Amino acid sequence: SSGVNSVGTVVEVDFVERFSRKKRAQKDSVRMAKWTSAAVGLAVVLLSLSIGQVKGNLLEVVNKVGNLLTAPLFLFFFMAIYVPWARSLATVLGVAAAVAVAVAIAYFEAFGLSFIWIIPCSLLVGAVTGMCFSLVPLGPTARQRRNRRATGGA
């Protein structure tokens, strides 16, 4: 229940409230979070009812699904913290490459690799792709953006 409620709150605060054109009353925000939580809870129940249709053992299925986005999400942080020449577009391309590799390994057993190799391979491919594309001058680097913000956009 805490996961469902947190998803409802995150959707309300990070998406609905952020992109709403007008300021809404707190009562309306709470109502929206409740409805979002109810929708997410219903989706979870319906998906859990269909788990019997999934082929393979539960450990393998959970690893395949859960690890599809683990390395790509980490890649955003990795590029921002450890790659000073990282560029936004290059990072997004690296993340796309990481997702593609994760899907290829998880569902098509690419290169004959088992699902255990999803995270290391997708992280390696995403980091190399992101770093290589960052060497191409496509937009400002993270350091240049920080400097621009620090100087007031000059």
PDB file of C-alpha atoms in Angstrom:
ATOM      1  CA  SER A   1       0.000   0.000   0.000  1.00  0.00           C
ATOM      2  CA  SER A   2       2.881   2.387   0.680  1.00  0.00           C
ATOM      3  CA  GLY A   3       4.219   1.852  -2.829  1.00  0.00           C
ATOM      4  CA  VAL A   4       0.817   2.520  -4.376  1.00  0.00           C
ATOM      5  CA  ASN A   5       0.319   5.657  -2.266  1.00  0.00           C
ATOM      6  CA  SER A   6       3.793   6.948  -3.047  1.00  0.00           C
ATOM      7  CA  VAL A   7       3.178   6.506  -6.778  1.00  0.00           C
ATOM      8  CA  GLY A   8      -0.057   8.480  -6.440  1.00  0.00           C
ATOM      9  CA  THR A   9       1.723  11.273  -4.609  1.00  0.00           C
ATOM     10  CA  VAL A  10       4.636  11.352  -7.046  1.00  0.00           C
ATOM     11  CA  VAL A  11       2.309  11.557 -10.027  1.00  0.00           C
ATOM     12  CA  GLU A  12       0.357  14.377  -8.393  1.00  0.00           C
ATOM     13  CA  VAL A  13       3.350  16.438  -7.249  1.00  0.00           C
ATOM     14  CA  ASP A  14       5.881  15.770 -10.011  1.00  0.00           C
ATOM     15  CA  PHE A  15       3.574  15.707 -13.007  1.00  0.00           C
ATOM     16  CA  VAL A  16       0.082  17.089 -12.458  1.00  0.00           C
ATOM     17  CA  GLU A  17       1.070  19.952 -10.153  1.00  0.00           C
ATOM     18  CA  ARG A  18       4.225  20.821 -12.097  1.00  0.00           C
ATOM     19  CA  PHE A  19       2.541  20.975 -15.502  1.00  0.00           C
ATOM     20  CA  SER A  20      -0.779  22.431 -14.370  1.00  0.00           C
ATOM     21  CA  ARG A  21      -1.464  25.922 -15.683  1.00  0.00           C
ATOM     22  CA  LYS A  22      -3.249  27.122 -12.573  1.00  0.00           C
ATOM     23  CA  LYS A  23      -2.640  26.625  -8.865  1.00  0.00           C
ATOM     24  CA  ARG A  24      -4.983  24.061  -7.365  1.00  0.00           C
ATOM     25  CA  ALA A  25      -6.302  23.803  -3.832  1.00  0.00           C
ATOM     26  CA  GLN A  26      -4.691  21.256  -1.530  1.00  0.00           C
ATOM     27  CA  LYS A  27      -8.023  19.429  -1.293  1.00  0.00           C
ATOM     28  CA  ASP A  28      -8.012  18.927  -5.086  1.00  0.00           C
ATOM     29  CA  SER A  29      -4.398  17.717  -5.013  1.00  0.00           C
ATOM     30  CA  VAL A  30      -5.199  15.141  -2.331  1.00  0.00           C
ATOM     31  CA  ARG A  31      -8.264  13.996  -4.295  1.00  0.00           C
ATOM     32  CA  MET A  32      -6.128  13.561  -7.449  1.00  0.00           C
ATOM     33  CA  ALA A  33      -3.493  11.608  -5.490  1.00  0.00           C
ATOM     34  CA  LYS A  34      -6.218   9.313  -4.110  1.00  0.00           C
ATOM     35  CA  TRP A  35      -7.654   8.640  -7.571  1.00  0.00           C
ATOM     36  CA  THR A  36      -4.177   8.009  -8.978  1.00  0.00           C
ATOM     37  CA  SER A  37      -3.452   5.609  -6.104  1.00  0.00           C
ATOM     38  CA  ALA A  38      -6.720   3.786  -6.780  1.00  0.00           C
ATOM     39  CA  ALA A  39      -5.883   3.472 -10.488  1.00  0.00           C
ATOM     40  CA  VAL A  40      -2.375   2.208  -9.754  1.00  0.00           C
ATOM     41  CA  GLY A  41      -3.741  -0.244  -7.171  1.00  0.00           C
ATOM     42  CA  LEU A  42      -6.266  -1.574  -9.678  1.00  0.00           C
ATOM     43  CA  ALA A  43      -3.531  -1.966 -12.315  1.00  0.00           C
ATOM     44  CA  VAL A  44      -1.343  -3.866  -9.826  1.00  0.00           C
ATOM     45  CA  VAL A  45      -4.177  -6.233  -8.909  1.00  0.00           C
ATOM     46  CA  LEU A  46      -5.061  -6.881 -12.567  1.00  0.00           C
ATOM     47  CA  LEU A  47      -1.437  -7.481 -13.497  1.00  0.00           C
ATOM     48  CA  SER A  48      -0.920  -9.816 -10.532  1.00  0.00           C
ATOM     49  CA  LEU A  49      -3.933 -11.857 -11.628  1.00  0.00           C
ATOM     50  CA  SER A  50      -2.248 -12.469 -14.970  1.00  0.00           C
ATOM     51  CA  ILE A  51       1.119 -13.608 -13.561  1.00  0.00           C
ATOM     52  CA  GLY A  52       0.170 -17.211 -14.294  1.00  0.00           C
ATOM     53  CA  GLN A  53       0.306 -16.417 -18.004  1.00  0.00           C
ATOM     54  CA  VAL A  54       3.986 -15.433 -17.829  1.00  0.00           C
ATOM     55  CA  LYS A  55       6.364 -18.144 -18.997  1.00  0.00           C
ATOM     56  CA  GLY A  56       9.445 -18.980 -16.950  1.00  0.00           C
ATOM     57  CA  ASN A  57      10.161 -19.019 -13.264  1.00  0.00           C
ATOM     58  CA  LEU A  58       9.376 -16.017 -11.078  1.00  0.00           C
ATOM     59  CA  LEU A  59      13.034 -15.164 -10.334  1.00  0.00           C
ATOM     60  CA  GLU A  60      13.846 -14.953 -14.024  1.00  0.00           C
ATOM     61  CA  VAL A  61      10.749 -12.914 -14.868  1.00  0.00           C
ATOM     62  CA  VAL A  62      11.350 -10.436 -12.041  1.00  0.00           C
ATOM     63  CA  ASN A  63      15.000 -10.016 -13.032  1.00  0.00           C
ATOM     64  CA  LYS A  64      14.171  -9.527 -16.686  1.00  0.00           C
ATOM     65  CA  VAL A  65      11.518  -6.901 -16.032  1.00  0.00           C
ATOM     66  CA  GLY A  66      13.161  -5.188 -13.076  1.00  0.00           C
ATOM     67  CA  ASN A  67      16.593  -4.930 -14.646  1.00  0.00           C
ATOM     68  CA  LEU A  68      15.416  -3.386 -17.898  1.00  0.00           C
ATOM     69  CA  LEU A  69      15.638   0.099 -16.417  1.00  0.00           C
ATOM     70  CA  THR A  70      18.054  -0.345 -13.499  1.00  0.00           C
ATOM     71  CA  ALA A  71      21.271   0.317 -15.420  1.00  0.00           C
ATOM     72  CA  PRO A  72      19.749   2.935 -17.746  1.00  0.00           C
ATOM     73  CA  LEU A  73      18.482   4.952 -14.763  1.00  0.00           C
ATOM     74  CA  PHE A  74      21.853   4.642 -13.030  1.00  0.00           C
ATOM     75  CA  LEU A  75      23.466   5.829 -16.242  1.00  0.00           C
ATOM     76  CA  PHE A  76      21.913   9.291 -15.850  1.00  0.00           C
ATOM     77  CA  PHE A  77      23.626   9.664 -12.476  1.00  0.00           C
ATOM     78  CA  PHE A  78      26.871   8.111 -13.664  1.00  0.00           C
ATOM     79  CA  MET A  79      27.159  10.494 -16.604  1.00  0.00           C
ATOM     80  CA  ALA A  80      26.270  13.535 -14.483  1.00  0.00           C
ATOM     81  CA  ILE A  81      28.697  12.741 -11.665  1.00  0.00           C
ATOM     82  CA  TYR A  82      31.667  10.999 -13.278  1.00  0.00           C
ATOM     83  CA  VAL A  83      31.816  12.267 -16.867  1.00  0.00           C
ATOM     84  CA  PRO A  84      32.619  16.003 -16.890  1.00  0.00           C
ATOM     85  CA  TRP A  85      32.329  16.218 -20.681  1.00  0.00           C
ATOM     86  CA  ALA A  86      28.884  14.560 -20.685  1.00  0.00           C
ATOM     87  CA  ARG A  87      26.220  16.172 -22.832  1.00  0.00           C
ATOM     88  CA  SER A  88      22.463  15.820 -22.342  1.00  0.00           C
ATOM     89  CA  LEU A  89      21.630  14.459 -25.788  1.00  0.00           C
ATOM     90  CA  ALA A  90      24.565  12.051 -25.657  1.00  0.00           C
ATOM     91  CA  THR A  91      23.397  10.782 -22.266  1.00  0.00           C
ATOM     92  CA  VAL A  92      19.894  10.184 -23.601  1.00  0.00           C
ATOM     93  CA  LEU A  93      21.380   8.291 -26.571  1.00  0.00           C
ATOM     94  CA  GLY A  94      23.458   6.228 -24.138  1.00  0.00           C
ATOM     95  CA  VAL A  95      20.370   5.432 -22.093  1.00  0.00           C
ATOM     96  CA  ALA A  96      18.514   4.405 -25.267  1.00  0.00           C
ATOM     97  CA  ALA A  97      21.394   2.102 -26.193  1.00  0.00           C
ATOM     98  CA  ALA A  98      21.389   0.640 -22.676  1.00  0.00           C
ATOM     99  CA  VAL A  99      17.648  -0.063 -22.845  1.00  0.00           C
ATOM    100  CA  ALA A 100      18.055  -1.668 -26.274  1.00  0.00           C
ATOM    101  CA  VAL A 101      20.809  -3.965 -24.981  1.00  0.00           C
ATOM    102  CA  ALA A 102      18.788  -4.833 -21.863  1.00  0.00           C
ATOM    103  CA  VAL A 103      15.761  -5.774 -23.979  1.00  0.00           C
ATOM    104  CA  ALA A 104      17.924  -7.733 -26.429  1.00  0.00           C
ATOM    105  CA  ILE A 105      19.494  -9.784 -23.639  1.00  0.00           C
ATOM    106  CA  ALA A 106      16.306 -10.218 -21.585  1.00  0.00           C
ATOM    107  CA  TYR A 107      13.941 -11.249 -24.353  1.00  0.00           C
ATOM    108  CA  PHE A 108      16.048 -12.320 -27.300  1.00  0.00           C
ATOM    109  CA  GLU A 109      19.033 -13.827 -25.446  1.00  0.00           C
ATOM    110  CA  ALA A 110      21.350 -11.703 -27.584  1.00  0.00           C
ATOM    111  CA  PHE A 111      24.931 -12.892 -27.767  1.00  0.00           C
ATOM    112  CA  GLY A 112      23.877 -16.066 -25.936  1.00  0.00           C
ATOM    113  CA  LEU A 113      23.824 -14.206 -22.601  1.00  0.00           C
ATOM    114  CA  SER A 114      21.469 -15.080 -19.772  1.00  0.00           C
ATOM    115  CA  PHE A 115      19.311 -12.556 -17.930  1.00  0.00           C
ATOM    116  CA  ILE A 116      22.001 -12.252 -15.215  1.00  0.00           C
ATOM    117  CA  TRP A 117      24.091 -10.172 -17.658  1.00  0.00           C
ATOM    118  CA  ILE A 118      21.426  -7.506 -18.286  1.00  0.00           C
ATOM    119  CA  ILE A 119      22.775  -4.902 -15.844  1.00  0.00           C
ATOM    120  CA  PRO A 120      26.526  -5.140 -16.533  1.00  0.00           C
ATOM    121  CA  CYS A 121      26.158  -5.272 -20.316  1.00  0.00           C
ATOM    122  CA  SER A 122      23.549  -2.540 -20.606  1.00  0.00           C
ATOM    123  CA  LEU A 123      25.528  -0.285 -18.247  1.00  0.00           C
ATOM    124  CA  LEU A 124      28.753  -0.810 -20.183  1.00  0.00           C
ATOM    125  CA  VAL A 125      27.135  -0.212 -23.578  1.00  0.00           C
ATOM    126  CA  GLY A 126      25.218   2.822 -22.314  1.00  0.00           C
ATOM    127  CA  ALA A 127      28.272   4.403 -20.656  1.00  0.00           C
ATOM    128  CA  VAL A 128      30.517   3.868 -23.675  1.00  0.00           C
ATOM    129  CA  THR A 129      27.828   5.146 -26.050  1.00  0.00           C
ATOM    130  CA  GLY A 130      27.076   8.178 -23.877  1.00  0.00           C
ATOM    131  CA  MET A 131      30.747   9.054 -23.446  1.00  0.00           C
ATOM    132  CA  CYS A 132      31.542   8.632 -27.147  1.00  0.00           C
ATOM    133  CA  PHE A 133      28.571  10.733 -28.257  1.00  0.00           C
ATOM    134  CA  SER A 134      29.542  13.347 -25.647  1.00  0.00           C
ATOM    135  CA  LEU A 135      32.747  13.916 -27.591  1.00  0.00           C
ATOM    136  CA  VAL A 136      30.613  15.152 -30.494  1.00  0.00           C
ATOM    137  CA  PRO A 137      29.677  18.822 -29.904  1.00  0.00           C
ATOM    138  CA  LEU A 138      25.880  18.427 -29.690  1.00  0.00           C
ATOM    139  CA  GLY A 139      24.807  21.011 -27.116  1.00  0.00           C
ATOM    140  CA  PRO A 140      26.524  22.248 -23.963  1.00  0.00           C
ATOM    141  CA  THR A 141      28.207  19.969 -21.445  1.00  0.00           C
ATOM    142  CA  ALA A 142      26.882  19.704 -17.899  1.00  0.00           C
ATOM    143  CA  ARG A 143      29.813  21.817 -16.713  1.00  0.00           C
ATOM    144  CA  GLN A 144      29.021  24.528 -19.288  1.00  0.00           C
ATOM    145  CA  ARG A 145      25.360  24.575 -18.201  1.00  0.00           C
ATOM    146  CA  ARG A 146      26.346  24.916 -14.536  1.00  0.00           C
ATOM    147  CA  ASN A 147      28.752  27.753 -15.365  1.00  0.00           C
ATOM    148  CA  ARG A 148      26.065  29.492 -17.419  1.00  0.00           C
ATOM    149  CA  ARG A 149      23.583  29.241 -14.528  1.00  0.00           C
ATOM    150  CA  ALA A 150      26.198  30.484 -12.053  1.00  0.00           C
ATOM    151  CA  THR A 151      26.911  33.575 -14.158  1.00  0.00           C
ATOM    152  CA  GLY A 152      23.251  34.386 -14.644  1.00  0.00           C
ATOM    153  CA  GLY A 153      22.859  32.947 -18.156  1.00  0.00           C
ATOM    154  CA  ALA A 154      25.527  35.079 -19.778  1.00  0.00           C
TER     155      ALA A 154
END
